CSV table of C-alpha atoms in Angstrom, one decimal:
chain,number,residue,atom,x,y,z
S,148,MET,CA,124.1,156.1,-80.8
S,149,SER,CA,122.7,152.5,-81.5
S,150,ASN,CA,123.6,149.9,-78.3
S,151,ILE,CA,124.3,146.4,-80.5
S,152,ILE,CA,124.7,143.5,-79.2
S,153,SER,CA,125.6,140.0,-80.9
S,154,ILE,CA,123.5,136.9,-79.9
S,155,ASN,CA,126.3,134.5,-77.9
S,156,ASP,CA,123.6,132.8,-75.6
S,157,LEU,CA,120.0,131.7,-76.9
S,158,SER,CA,119.2,131.3,-73.1
S,159,ALA,CA,119.7,134.9,-71.7
S,160,PRO,CA,117.0,135.6,-70.0
S,161,GLU,CA,117.5,139.7,-71.9
S,162,LEU,CA,116.1,137.5,-74.8
S,163,ASP,CA,112.8,135.7,-73.3
S,164,VAL,CA,110.4,138.1,-74.2
S,165,TYR,CA,111.1,137.3,-77.9
S,166,ALA,CA,112.1,133.4,-77.0
S,167,ARG,CA,110.3,132.3,-74.5
S,168,LEU,CA,107.2,134.1,-73.8
S,169,SER,CA,103.7,133.8,-74.2
S,170,GLU,CA,101.6,136.4,-75.8
S,171,ASN,CA,99.2,136.4,-73.0
S,172,GLN,CA,102.7,136.9,-70.7
S,173,LEU,CA,103.5,139.2,-73.0
S,174,LEU,CA,100.3,141.1,-71.5
S,175,CYS,CA,100.9,141.1,-68.4
S,176,ARG,CA,96.9,141.1,-67.5
S,177,GLU,CA,97.8,142.3,-63.9
S,178,HIS,CA,99.9,144.8,-64.3
S,179,PRO,CA,98.4,146.2,-68.0
S,180,GLU,CA,101.6,149.5,-67.6
S,181,GLN,CA,104.2,146.9,-67.7
S,182,GLY,CA,102.8,145.0,-71.3
S,183,LEU,CA,104.7,144.7,-74.1
S,184,PHE,CA,104.0,143.8,-77.5
S,185,ILE,CA,105.8,142.1,-80.3
S,186,ALA,CA,106.3,144.6,-84.0
S,187,GLU,CA,107.3,142.7,-86.9
S,188,SER,CA,108.7,143.6,-90.0
S,189,PRO,CA,110.5,147.6,-90.8
S,190,ASN,CA,107.0,149.0,-92.0
S,191,VAL,CA,104.8,147.4,-88.7
S,192,ILE,CA,107.6,149.0,-86.6
S,193,CYS,CA,107.2,152.1,-88.2
S,194,ARG,CA,103.0,152.4,-88.4
S,195,ALA,CA,103.9,151.8,-83.9
S,196,LEU,CA,106.8,154.2,-83.7
S,197,ASP,CA,104.6,156.4,-85.8
S,198,ALA,CA,101.3,156.0,-83.3
S,199,GLY,CA,103.8,156.8,-80.5
S,200,CYS,CA,104.3,153.2,-79.1
S,201,VAL,CA,107.2,152.9,-77.5
S,202,PRO,CA,110.3,151.2,-78.2
S,203,CYS,CA,112.4,148.2,-75.8
S,204,SER,CA,114.4,146.2,-78.1
S,205,PHE,CA,115.5,145.2,-81.2
S,206,LEU,CA,115.7,142.1,-82.9
S,207,VAL,CA,117.8,142.0,-85.5
S,208,GLU,CA,119.3,140.2,-88.2
S,209,ASP,CA,122.7,141.1,-88.3
S,210,ARG,CA,123.0,141.4,-92.3
S,211,HIS,CA,120.5,144.2,-92.1
S,212,VAL,CA,121.8,146.1,-89.1
S,213,GLU,CA,123.3,148.2,-91.5
S,214,THR,CA,120.7,148.4,-94.3
S,215,GLN,CA,116.6,148.2,-94.5
S,216,ALA,CA,117.5,148.3,-90.3
S,217,ARG,CA,119.3,151.8,-89.9
S,218,ASP,CA,116.9,154.0,-89.8
S,219,LEU,CA,114.4,153.1,-87.3
S,220,ILE,CA,117.7,151.5,-84.7
S,221,ALA,CA,119.1,155.4,-85.6
S,222,ARG,CA,115.4,156.6,-84.8
S,223,CYS,CA,114.9,155.3,-81.1
S,224,GLY,CA,118.1,156.4,-79.3
S,225,ASP,CA,120.3,153.3,-77.1
S,226,ILE,CA,118.3,151.1,-76.8
S,227,PRO,CA,119.2,146.3,-77.0
S,228,VAL,CA,119.8,146.0,-80.6
S,229,TYR,CA,119.7,142.5,-80.9
S,230,THR,CA,121.6,140.7,-83.3
S,231,ALA,CA,122.5,137.5,-85.5
S,232,PRO,CA,122.8,135.5,-88.7
S,233,PHE,CA,119.2,134.1,-89.7
S,234,ASP,CA,119.3,130.5,-88.9
S,235,VAL,CA,119.9,131.5,-85.9
S,236,LEU,CA,116.9,134.0,-84.5
S,237,THR,CA,114.4,131.0,-86.4
S,238,ARG,CA,116.2,128.3,-83.9
S,239,LEU,CA,115.7,131.7,-81.1
S,240,THR,CA,112.0,132.3,-82.4
S,241,GLY,CA,111.3,129.4,-84.0
S,242,PHE,CA,110.0,130.8,-86.6
S,243,LYS,CA,111.4,132.5,-89.8
S,244,LEU,CA,111.2,136.9,-88.7
S,245,THR,CA,109.4,138.9,-91.8
S,246,ARG,CA,112.3,140.9,-93.5
S,247,GLY,CA,114.5,139.9,-90.3
S,248,MET,CA,113.7,141.8,-87.9
S,249,LEU,CA,111.6,142.2,-84.3
S,250,CYS,CA,110.6,144.5,-81.8
S,251,ALA,CA,110.1,144.7,-78.7
S,252,MET,CA,107.6,147.4,-76.9
S,253,ARG,CA,105.2,148.5,-74.7
S,254,ARG,CA,101.7,148.9,-74.5
S,255,PRO,CA,99.7,152.2,-74.9
S,256,PRO,CA,97.1,152.9,-72.9
S,257,LEU,CA,93.6,151.3,-73.6
S,258,SER,CA,91.2,153.8,-75.1
S,259,ARG,CA,88.2,153.8,-74.1
S,260,ALA,CA,84.9,153.2,-76.5
S,261,GLU,CA,83.0,156.3,-75.7
S,262,GLU,CA,86.6,158.6,-76.5
S,263,ILE,CA,87.3,156.3,-80.3
S,264,CYS,CA,83.4,157.6,-80.8
S,265,LEU,CA,83.3,160.6,-80.9
S,266,GLY,CA,82.7,161.7,-84.1
S,267,ALA,CA,82.4,158.2,-85.7
S,268,ARG,CA,80.8,157.6,-88.5
S,269,ARG,CA,81.5,154.4,-89.0
S,270,ALA,CA,82.9,151.1,-86.9
S,271,ALA,CA,83.1,147.7,-87.3
S,272,VAL,CA,82.1,146.2,-84.2
S,273,LEU,CA,83.7,142.1,-83.4
S,274,GLU,CA,81.8,140.0,-81.1
S,275,ASN,CA,84.3,136.4,-80.5
S,276,VAL,CA,86.5,137.2,-83.9
S,277,MET,CA,89.1,134.7,-81.6
S,278,ASN,CA,91.2,133.9,-84.5
S,279,PRO,CA,94.7,137.0,-85.2
S,280,THR,CA,94.6,136.1,-89.0
S,281,ASN,CA,91.5,137.1,-89.1
S,282,VAL,CA,91.3,140.3,-86.8
S,283,GLY,CA,94.6,141.6,-88.9
S,284,ALA,CA,92.7,141.2,-92.0
S,285,ILE,CA,89.8,143.2,-90.7
S,286,PHE,CA,92.1,145.9,-88.9
S,287,ARG,CA,93.5,146.8,-92.1
S,288,SER,CA,90.4,146.5,-94.1
S,289,ALA,CA,88.9,148.8,-91.7
S,290,ALA,CA,91.7,150.9,-92.1
S,291,ALA,CA,91.7,150.6,-96.1
S,292,LEU,CA,87.6,151.0,-96.3
S,293,GLY,CA,86.8,154.2,-94.4
S,294,MET,CA,86.5,152.3,-90.8
S,295,ASP,CA,86.7,155.3,-88.3
S,296,ALA,CA,86.8,152.4,-85.8
S,297,VAL,CA,87.1,149.0,-83.7
S,298,LEU,CA,84.4,147.3,-81.2
S,299,LEU,CA,85.9,144.7,-79.6
S,300,THR,CA,84.3,142.2,-77.7
S,301,GLU,CA,86.2,140.8,-75.1
S,302,GLY,CA,86.1,136.8,-76.4
S,303,CYS,CA,87.9,138.5,-79.4
S,304,CYS,CA,91.8,137.9,-79.7
S,305,ASP,CA,94.1,140.3,-79.0
S,306,PRO,CA,94.3,143.1,-81.7
S,307,LEU,CA,98.5,143.9,-80.3
S,308,TYR,CA,99.1,140.1,-80.9
S,309,ARG,CA,102.1,139.3,-83.1
S,310,ARG,CA,100.7,137.9,-85.5
S,311,ALA,CA,97.5,140.2,-85.7
S,312,ILE,CA,99.6,143.0,-85.9
S,313,ARG,CA,102.0,141.4,-89.2
S,314,VAL,CA,98.3,140.7,-90.8
S,315,SER,CA,97.2,144.3,-90.5
S,316,MET,CA,100.5,145.5,-91.8
S,317,GLY,CA,100.7,148.2,-88.4
S,318,THR,CA,97.2,149.1,-89.6
S,319,VAL,CA,96.1,148.4,-85.6
S,320,PHE,CA,98.1,151.3,-85.0
S,321,GLN,CA,95.9,153.4,-87.4
S,322,VAL,CA,92.3,153.2,-86.8
S,323,PRO,CA,91.4,153.6,-83.2
S,324,TRP,CA,90.0,151.0,-81.2
S,325,ALA,CA,88.9,149.6,-78.0
S,326,TRP,CA,87.1,146.7,-76.3
S,327,ILE,CA,83.6,146.8,-75.1
S,328,ASP,CA,80.4,144.5,-73.3
S,329,ASP,CA,78.2,143.7,-76.0
S,330,VAL,CA,76.9,145.4,-78.9
S,331,SER,CA,74.1,146.7,-76.9
S,332,VAL,CA,76.6,149.6,-75.5
S,333,LEU,CA,76.3,151.6,-79.7
S,334,GLY,CA,73.0,152.5,-79.2
S,335,GLY,CA,74.2,154.4,-76.3
S,336,LEU,CA,77.7,155.8,-78.8
S,337,GLY,CA,74.4,156.9,-81.7
S,338,PHE,CA,75.1,154.6,-84.1
S,339,LYS,CA,72.4,152.6,-86.0
S,340,THR,CA,73.9,149.0,-85.5
S,341,ALA,CA,74.1,146.6,-88.8
S,342,ALA,CA,74.4,142.2,-87.7
S,343,MET,CA,75.9,140.9,-90.5
S,344,ALA,CA,73.8,137.3,-90.4
S,345,LEU,CA,71.7,135.3,-92.4
S,346,THR,CA,69.0,134.7,-89.5
S,347,GLY,CA,65.3,136.6,-90.1
S,348,ASP,CA,64.5,138.3,-93.0
S,349,PRO,CA,67.6,140.1,-94.0
S,350,LEU,CA,68.4,142.8,-95.3
S,351,SER,CA,70.5,143.5,-98.7
S,352,LEU,CA,74.3,144.9,-98.6
S,353,ARG,CA,73.2,147.4,-101.2
S,354,ASP,CA,70.0,148.2,-99.4
S,355,PRO,CA,70.2,152.5,-100.1
S,356,ARG,CA,68.9,152.5,-96.7
S,357,LEU,CA,72.1,151.3,-95.0
S,358,ALA,CA,74.2,154.0,-96.3
S,359,ARG,CA,71.5,156.6,-95.7
S,360,GLU,CA,73.1,156.4,-92.1
S,361,ASP,CA,74.5,159.2,-90.9
S,362,ARG,CA,76.3,157.1,-88.2
S,363,LEU,CA,76.2,153.5,-88.0
S,364,ALA,CA,78.1,150.0,-87.1
S,365,ILE,CA,78.8,146.9,-89.5
S,366,VAL,CA,79.0,144.0,-86.9
S,367,LEU,CA,80.6,140.6,-87.4
S,368,GLY,CA,80.4,137.2,-86.2
S,369,THR,CA,82.6,134.5,-84.9
S,370,GLU,CA,83.7,132.2,-87.3
S,371,GLY,CA,81.8,129.1,-87.8
S,372,ASP,CA,78.8,130.4,-85.3
S,373,GLY,CA,78.9,133.7,-86.7
S,374,LEU,CA,76.9,136.0,-83.9
S,375,ALA,CA,74.9,135.1,-81.2
S,376,PRO,CA,70.9,135.0,-81.5
S,377,ALA,CA,70.6,137.6,-79.0
S,378,THR,CA,73.2,140.4,-80.8
S,379,ILE,CA,71.2,139.6,-83.7
S,380,ALA,CA,68.3,140.7,-81.8
S,381,ARG,CA,69.0,144.6,-80.5
S,382,CYS,CA,70.8,145.4,-84.1
S,383,ASP,CA,68.8,147.9,-85.9
S,384,TYR,CA,69.0,146.3,-89.0
S,385,THR,CA,70.1,142.1,-89.7
S,386,VAL,CA,71.9,142.3,-92.7
S,387,ARG,CA,73.0,140.0,-95.7
S,388,ILE,CA,76.2,140.2,-99.0
S,389,PRO,CA,74.4,138.5,-101.9
S,390,MET,CA,76.0,135.5,-102.6
S,391,ALA,CA,76.2,133.4,-105.7
S,392,HIS,CA,76.9,129.7,-106.4
S,393,GLY,CA,74.5,128.3,-103.3
S,394,VAL,CA,77.2,129.6,-101.6
S,395,ASP,CA,75.6,130.7,-97.8
S,396,SER,CA,78.6,132.9,-96.1
S,397,LEU,CA,82.0,134.3,-96.3
S,398,ASN,CA,85.2,133.6,-94.1
S,399,VAL,CA,84.5,136.8,-91.2
S,400,ALA,CA,87.7,139.2,-93.3
S,401,ALA,CA,86.4,138.4,-96.0
S,402,ALA,CA,83.2,139.6,-95.5
S,403,SER,CA,84.5,142.2,-93.4
S,404,ALA,CA,86.3,143.2,-96.2
S,405,VAL,CA,82.9,143.4,-98.8
S,406,ALA,CA,81.1,145.7,-96.1
S,407,PHE,CA,83.4,148.4,-95.3
S,408,TRP,CA,83.7,148.8,-99.3
S,409,GLN,CA,79.7,149.2,-99.3
S,410,LEU,CA,79.4,151.1,-97.0
S,411,GLY,CA,82.9,152.8,-95.7
S,412,ASN,CA,84.0,156.2,-95.4
S,413,HIS,CA,85.2,156.3,-99.0
S,414,GLN,CA,81.7,156.1,-100.9
S,415,LYS,CA,81.3,159.5,-99.2
S,416,GLU,CA,83.8,161.1,-100.3
C-alpha cells in the first residue's frame, strides 16, 4: 500500500534530501554505501528501477499521484511519497520539477573498469569533463550510438548528479561506467586508444584504420582545454573531426556524438 504524505512543513528533516543536501553530501564520500542520488521524471526513475536501483522516497506533485506517477509508486511498495502542489515543490527544491516527480535512491555499488570492459568493443573515455550537462549528453549519445562502456577520470562530474542523470534521460543506468586513474589502463584492458584532439598530425575521423580496430576507446577531454598533452602522447591515435567554415572544434558533447556515430558498434550491425 502506498504511503502518501502531504507536505505541511517545508523544514521537515525527511525533506532534506530534496531541498537542503548538496550533491557532495548525497554522495557521502566517507560512507559511500550510504550514498544517495536523485532521479527526476518518470522515464528516468523507471530506467533506474529497471537497472536495480533501490528507491527510498518520492517527491511528487499532488495532481500526478493518481496519474503519471501511479504505476511507479505502486512498483515501489510502501516507501514515503511526499506530495504538494507544484508551487510548493518549486519553493522547496528551488527548481521546477520535470514532469512533477523526484525519487531519492540508494547509490549502486561502483563497478570496476576491468569488469565492464570484459567483452566490450567500443568505449568512451572522459578526462576531466566537469559539466553535468555535457556528461549527461555524452552518456545519452553513448547509449544511442553503440558504446559498450564509459570510463571517467576522477576529475569528471559524477554521472549520478541530478542534472547529469536528467540530461542523459536515464541512460547512465543503461551504459556501464567506472572510474579510472588515467588512459594508461586502456592498453591493459585490450583497447587501442583514439585521442580526440587537434595537435600534431591527427587522422581524420573517417580514416578506415579506426573502424577496423576490434577494440577501440575514444578519449575526450575537458571543456575548453581538451585533453592533456601527456594523455594525447599515450594514445595510439590522435583523431580530428573534419570541420568547415574555419571552425576548429565542437563542444565535447557534440564531438562525442559525431565520433560515436562514426565509430560505434552500430556501424557493425
